[in-house]
Amino acid sequence: MLDDFMTRATLAGIGVAVAAAPLGSFVVWRRMAYFGDATAHAAILGVALSLALDMSIFPGAIAVALVMALTVSGLSGRGYAMDTLLGVLAHSALAFGLVAVSFLSGIRIDLMAYLFGDILSVSRGDLAVIWCGAALVVALIGWRWSALLTSTLNDELAYASGIDPKREQLVLTLSLAITVAVAIKVVGVLLIAAMLIIPAAAARPLSRTPESMALIAATIGSASAVAGLRAAYVLDTPAGPSIVCVAALCFVGTSLFSLFGMPRQKG
């Protein structure tokens, strides 16, 4: 069954959706959209380093994404506005990554595949990495779910409950780095943030609890992967962007649906 490239692509898309759903919910709740974008942009530098060292792109991408996320967390609140800091680091890392790629002589690189994804070329090995990464992210978020929710609501409430908000931020940072690394092959660094944010944002008007929002986001993300791949096959369009387009249509649909009396989730 896994010899069929469309089957592998579908399973890869669903794997990324499963990883992105709970994490994307926290990204939406904490208003960390630009944080996810910055981490994703930094991953292209990790790709360049991995190719230069003749190794899998996964360890390089996750290492650089994690360094970027930790750097942003460490420098925040030290004289720079968060959006300014993220803008500088995100675009600088992307630029350095693209320059580094240009120096890799003798290595054939499809840069568009890393920027926008190449889900149709996913191999069995890639599939294993994606699903192992997704399982790790879901396990991390599930393990710290209650503490993450508390620290998301209020830092003082978290401290009163014996929870360290910085530790929970580190869990999110690690999960974000893993998700970015496994999603590069599927949607590329420029569309990873979209898969984090759009399904979660689309699920928000339909959900009454945080748990239901994460589950609905996973459903929307998975459905977007399946429908986007089908549309790409029929219409001969790029697969990664097609998946994001379907997710965006789902967001429009749920937003319109919420205007007709569907109660919104608070927070």
Tab-separated table of C-alpha atoms in Angstrom:
chain	number	residue	atom	x	y	z
A	1	MET	CA	0.000	0.000	0.000
A	2	LEU	CA	2.826	2.422	0.881
A	3	ASP	CA	4.272	1.983	-2.601
A	4	ASP	CA	1.578	4.389	-3.820
A	5	PHE	CA	2.962	7.936	-3.662
A	6	MET	CA	-0.508	9.407	-3.079
A	7	THR	CA	-1.024	7.126	-0.080
A	8	ARG	CA	2.299	8.208	1.404
A	9	ALA	CA	1.482	11.858	0.724
A	10	THR	CA	-1.926	11.546	2.388
A	11	LEU	CA	-0.481	9.863	5.467
A	12	ALA	CA	2.228	12.538	5.664
A	13	GLY	CA	-0.340	15.334	5.456
A	14	ILE	CA	-2.465	13.768	8.175
A	15	GLY	CA	0.624	13.290	10.364
A	16	VAL	CA	1.501	16.976	10.129
A	17	ALA	CA	-2.134	17.924	10.825
A	18	VAL	CA	-2.192	15.750	13.955
A	19	ALA	CA	1.010	17.363	15.261
A	20	ALA	CA	-0.039	20.905	14.364
A	21	ALA	CA	-3.568	20.776	15.829
A	22	PRO	CA	-2.917	20.922	19.602
A	23	LEU	CA	0.187	23.046	19.151
A	24	GLY	CA	-1.660	25.408	16.801
A	25	SER	CA	-4.389	25.837	19.383
A	26	PHE	CA	-1.852	27.163	21.879
A	27	VAL	CA	-0.277	29.327	19.180
A	28	VAL	CA	-3.701	30.917	18.597
A	29	TRP	CA	-4.539	31.273	22.288
A	30	ARG	CA	-1.153	32.797	23.130
A	31	ARG	CA	-1.055	34.967	19.991
A	32	MET	CA	2.246	33.358	18.942
A	33	ALA	CA	1.577	33.294	15.197
A	34	TYR	CA	4.693	35.276	14.314
A	35	PHE	CA	6.724	33.116	16.699
A	36	GLY	CA	5.819	30.036	14.672
A	37	ASP	CA	6.631	31.842	11.445
A	38	ALA	CA	10.061	32.877	12.737
A	39	THR	CA	10.885	29.328	13.803
A	40	ALA	CA	9.820	27.992	10.415
A	41	HIS	CA	11.929	30.527	8.512
A	42	ALA	CA	14.971	29.595	10.561
A	43	ALA	CA	14.603	25.962	9.509
A	44	ILE	CA	15.921	26.678	5.992
A	45	LEU	CA	19.310	27.429	7.576
A	46	GLY	CA	19.106	24.023	9.242
A	47	VAL	CA	18.375	22.453	5.867
A	48	ALA	CA	21.504	24.080	4.418
A	49	LEU	CA	23.652	22.854	7.311
A	50	SER	CA	22.267	19.319	6.991
A	51	LEU	CA	23.000	19.213	3.270
A	52	ALA	CA	26.507	20.593	3.817
A	53	LEU	CA	27.195	17.843	6.368
A	54	ASP	CA	25.650	15.195	4.099
A	55	MET	CA	23.002	14.166	6.628
A	56	SER	CA	19.221	14.011	6.896
A	57	ILE	CA	17.564	17.429	6.942
A	58	PHE	CA	15.564	16.553	10.076
A	59	PRO	CA	18.301	16.935	12.759
A	60	GLY	CA	19.633	20.153	11.210
A	61	ALA	CA	16.181	21.679	10.850
A	62	ILE	CA	15.095	20.807	14.381
A	63	ALA	CA	18.397	22.034	15.865
A	64	VAL	CA	18.254	25.450	14.170
A	65	ALA	CA	14.513	25.823	14.797
A	66	LEU	CA	15.061	25.067	18.468
A	67	VAL	CA	17.985	27.509	18.718
A	68	MET	CA	15.841	30.197	17.090
A	69	ALA	CA	12.919	29.563	19.430
A	70	LEU	CA	15.163	29.576	22.514
A	71	THR	CA	16.906	32.746	21.331
A	72	VAL	CA	13.603	34.546	20.914
A	73	SER	CA	12.444	33.387	24.346
A	74	GLY	CA	15.719	34.493	25.918
A	75	LEU	CA	15.845	37.931	24.283
A	76	SER	CA	12.175	38.832	24.732
A	77	GLY	CA	11.551	41.591	27.242
A	78	ARG	CA	15.111	42.949	27.014
A	79	GLY	CA	14.554	46.219	25.244
A	80	TYR	CA	12.958	45.038	22.010
A	81	ALA	CA	9.311	44.682	21.133
A	82	MET	CA	8.484	41.032	20.443
A	83	ASP	CA	7.241	41.659	16.890
A	84	THR	CA	10.420	43.604	16.062
A	85	LEU	CA	12.664	40.891	17.486
A	86	LEU	CA	10.808	38.146	15.645
A	87	GLY	CA	10.898	40.087	12.388
A	88	VAL	CA	14.643	40.653	12.578
A	89	LEU	CA	15.502	37.058	13.519
A	90	ALA	CA	13.028	35.387	11.145
A	91	HIS	CA	14.050	37.224	7.998
A	92	SER	CA	17.733	37.223	8.903
A	93	ALA	CA	17.725	33.450	9.425
A	94	LEU	CA	15.858	32.888	6.168
A	95	ALA	CA	18.287	35.134	4.276
A	96	PHE	CA	21.367	33.458	5.777
A	97	GLY	CA	19.853	30.071	5.002
A	98	LEU	CA	19.249	30.946	1.360
A	99	VAL	CA	22.789	32.352	1.038
A	100	ALA	CA	24.211	29.222	2.667
A	101	VAL	CA	22.307	27.034	0.205
A	102	SER	CA	23.870	28.948	-2.701
A	103	PHE	CA	27.354	27.932	-1.497
A	104	LEU	CA	26.583	24.213	-1.604
A	105	SER	CA	28.363	23.392	-4.827
A	106	GLY	CA	27.974	19.909	-6.214
A	107	ILE	CA	24.683	19.367	-4.385
A	108	ARG	CA	21.508	19.481	-6.435
A	109	ILE	CA	18.833	21.306	-4.453
A	110	ASP	CA	15.214	21.958	-5.308
A	111	LEU	CA	14.840	25.116	-3.221
A	112	MET	CA	11.153	25.462	-4.066
A	113	ALA	CA	10.525	22.068	-2.478
A	114	TYR	CA	11.908	23.309	0.853
A	115	LEU	CA	10.102	26.638	0.645
A	116	PHE	CA	6.686	25.320	-0.401
A	117	GLY	CA	6.958	21.607	0.309
A	118	ASP	CA	7.137	18.515	-1.871
A	119	ILE	CA	4.664	16.170	-0.255
A	120	LEU	CA	4.385	13.975	-3.343
A	121	SER	CA	8.022	12.884	-2.958
A	122	VAL	CA	7.637	11.704	0.636
A	123	SER	CA	9.394	8.370	1.154
A	124	ARG	CA	8.743	5.629	3.691
A	125	GLY	CA	11.610	6.975	5.775
A	126	ASP	CA	10.151	10.495	5.671
A	127	LEU	CA	6.790	9.065	6.679
A	128	ALA	CA	8.333	7.351	9.693
A	129	VAL	CA	10.034	10.596	10.771
A	130	ILE	CA	6.816	12.592	10.350
A	131	TRP	CA	4.692	10.210	12.391
A	132	CYS	CA	7.341	9.732	15.101
A	133	GLY	CA	7.607	13.513	15.373
A	134	ALA	CA	3.821	13.868	15.476
A	135	ALA	CA	3.569	11.225	18.213
A	136	LEU	CA	6.258	12.997	20.239
A	137	VAL	CA	4.532	16.379	19.917
A	138	VAL	CA	1.128	14.960	20.885
A	139	ALA	CA	2.715	13.162	23.850
A	140	LEU	CA	4.478	16.331	25.049
A	141	ILE	CA	1.380	18.505	24.730
A	142	GLY	CA	-0.842	15.835	26.283
A	143	TRP	CA	1.556	15.370	29.199
A	144	ARG	CA	1.618	19.100	29.997
A	145	TRP	CA	-1.920	19.951	28.808
A	146	SER	CA	-3.346	21.153	32.120
A	147	ALA	CA	-0.208	23.094	33.044
A	148	LEU	CA	-0.029	24.650	29.584
A	149	LEU	CA	-3.657	25.772	29.812
A	150	THR	CA	-3.109	27.305	33.233
A	151	SER	CA	0.009	29.202	32.194
A	152	THR	CA	-1.764	30.348	29.033
A	153	LEU	CA	-4.587	31.859	31.081
A	154	ASN	CA	-2.409	33.789	33.514
A	155	ASP	CA	1.197	33.647	34.741
A	156	GLU	CA	0.238	34.577	38.294
A	157	LEU	CA	-2.391	31.836	38.389
A	158	ALA	CA	0.242	29.410	37.140
A	159	TYR	CA	2.713	30.389	39.872
A	160	ALA	CA	-0.039	30.078	42.499
A	161	SER	CA	-0.716	26.553	41.221
A	162	GLY	CA	2.946	25.591	41.471
A	163	ILE	CA	3.506	25.800	37.701
A	164	ASP	CA	6.513	27.510	36.127
A	165	PRO	CA	5.292	29.390	32.997
A	166	LYS	CA	8.827	29.467	31.571
A	167	ARG	CA	9.030	25.675	31.726
A	168	GLU	CA	5.718	25.390	29.906
A	169	GLN	CA	6.971	27.874	27.322
A	170	LEU	CA	9.971	25.590	26.817
A	171	VAL	CA	7.642	22.635	26.178
A	172	LEU	CA	5.825	24.648	23.514
A	173	THR	CA	9.134	25.782	22.043
A	174	LEU	CA	10.412	22.202	21.758
A	175	SER	CA	7.109	21.018	20.273
A	176	LEU	CA	7.151	23.852	17.760
A	177	ALA	CA	10.698	23.006	16.662
A	178	ILE	CA	9.771	19.337	16.162
A	179	THR	CA	6.642	20.239	14.183
A	180	VAL	CA	8.552	22.625	11.935
A	181	ALA	CA	11.210	19.982	11.251
A	182	VAL	CA	8.730	17.251	10.301
A	183	ALA	CA	6.506	19.578	8.260
A	184	ILE	CA	9.215	20.920	5.941
A	185	LYS	CA	8.828	18.031	3.520
A	186	VAL	CA	5.039	18.406	3.420
A	187	VAL	CA	4.249	22.129	3.164
A	188	GLY	CA	7.657	23.844	3.224
A	189	VAL	CA	8.976	26.518	5.553
A	190	LEU	CA	6.798	29.310	4.121
A	191	LEU	CA	3.529	27.437	4.730
A	192	ILE	CA	4.206	25.710	8.049
A	193	ALA	CA	2.796	28.605	10.074
A	194	ALA	CA	-0.376	28.429	7.979
A	195	MET	CA	-0.930	24.778	8.930
A	196	LEU	CA	-0.370	25.662	12.569
A	197	ILE	CA	-2.735	28.617	12.645
A	198	ILE	CA	-5.508	28.151	10.077
A	199	PRO	CA	-7.005	24.802	11.226
A	200	ALA	CA	-6.942	25.974	14.850
A	201	ALA	CA	-8.516	29.315	13.919
A	202	ALA	CA	-11.153	27.494	11.853
A	203	ALA	CA	-11.942	25.211	14.787
A	204	ARG	CA	-12.331	28.014	17.297
A	205	PRO	CA	-15.907	29.087	16.409
A	206	LEU	CA	-17.082	25.453	16.568
A	207	SER	CA	-15.530	24.527	19.902
A	208	ARG	CA	-16.790	24.919	23.451
A	209	THR	CA	-13.738	23.568	25.303
A	210	PRO	CA	-9.979	23.674	24.695
A	211	GLU	CA	-9.938	19.923	24.149
A	212	SER	CA	-12.671	20.064	21.538
A	213	MET	CA	-10.836	22.849	19.738
A	214	ALA	CA	-7.699	20.711	19.435
A	215	LEU	CA	-9.707	17.721	18.175
A	216	ILE	CA	-11.682	19.793	15.659
A	217	ALA	CA	-8.458	21.454	14.474
A	218	ALA	CA	-6.933	18.005	13.886
A	219	THR	CA	-10.023	16.978	11.920
A	220	ILE	CA	-9.974	20.140	9.805
A	221	GLY	CA	-6.234	19.835	9.185
A	222	SER	CA	-6.504	16.189	8.175
A	223	ALA	CA	-9.492	16.853	5.921
A	224	SER	CA	-7.616	19.768	4.342
A	225	ALA	CA	-4.638	17.492	3.621
A	226	VAL	CA	-6.825	14.873	1.948
A	227	ALA	CA	-8.954	17.353	-0.019
A	228	GLY	CA	-5.964	19.520	-0.930
A	229	LEU	CA	-4.073	16.551	-2.332
A	230	ARG	CA	-7.117	15.484	-4.319
A	231	ALA	CA	-7.542	19.004	-5.701
A	232	ALA	CA	-3.841	19.168	-6.593
A	233	TYR	CA	-4.125	15.850	-8.436
A	234	VAL	CA	-7.237	16.871	-10.377
A	235	LEU	CA	-6.309	20.495	-11.069
A	236	ASP	CA	-2.536	19.958	-11.455
A	237	THR	CA	-1.715	22.558	-8.787
A	238	PRO	CA	1.089	22.594	-6.169
A	239	ALA	CA	0.179	20.155	-3.402
A	240	GLY	CA	1.373	22.115	-0.332
A	241	PRO	CA	-0.318	25.403	-1.246
A	242	SER	CA	-3.458	23.486	-2.264
A	243	ILE	CA	-3.686	21.987	1.218
A	244	VAL	CA	-3.385	25.434	2.787
A	245	CYS	CA	-6.023	26.818	0.402
A	246	VAL	CA	-8.511	24.156	1.501
A	247	ALA	CA	-7.745	24.948	5.157
A	248	ALA	CA	-8.336	28.645	4.417
A	249	LEU	CA	-11.705	27.828	2.852
A	250	CYS	CA	-12.591	25.871	5.992
A	251	PHE	CA	-11.717	28.946	8.050
A	252	VAL	CA	-13.982	31.099	5.894
A	253	GLY	CA	-16.755	28.527	6.211
A	254	THR	CA	-16.609	28.232	10.006
A	255	SER	CA	-16.331	32.005	10.365
A	256	LEU	CA	-19.459	32.510	8.295
A	257	PHE	CA	-21.208	29.735	10.203
A	258	SER	CA	-20.401	31.440	13.508
A	259	LEU	CA	-22.198	34.581	12.342
A	260	PHE	CA	-25.515	32.718	12.381
A	261	GLY	CA	-25.851	32.163	16.091
A	262	MET	CA	-23.037	29.674	16.813
A	263	PRO	CA	-21.621	30.719	20.224
A	264	ARG	CA	-17.933	31.616	20.197
A	265	GLN	CA	-15.399	30.121	22.541
A	266	LYS	CA	-14.150	32.712	24.987
A	267	GLY	CA	-10.477	33.393	25.432
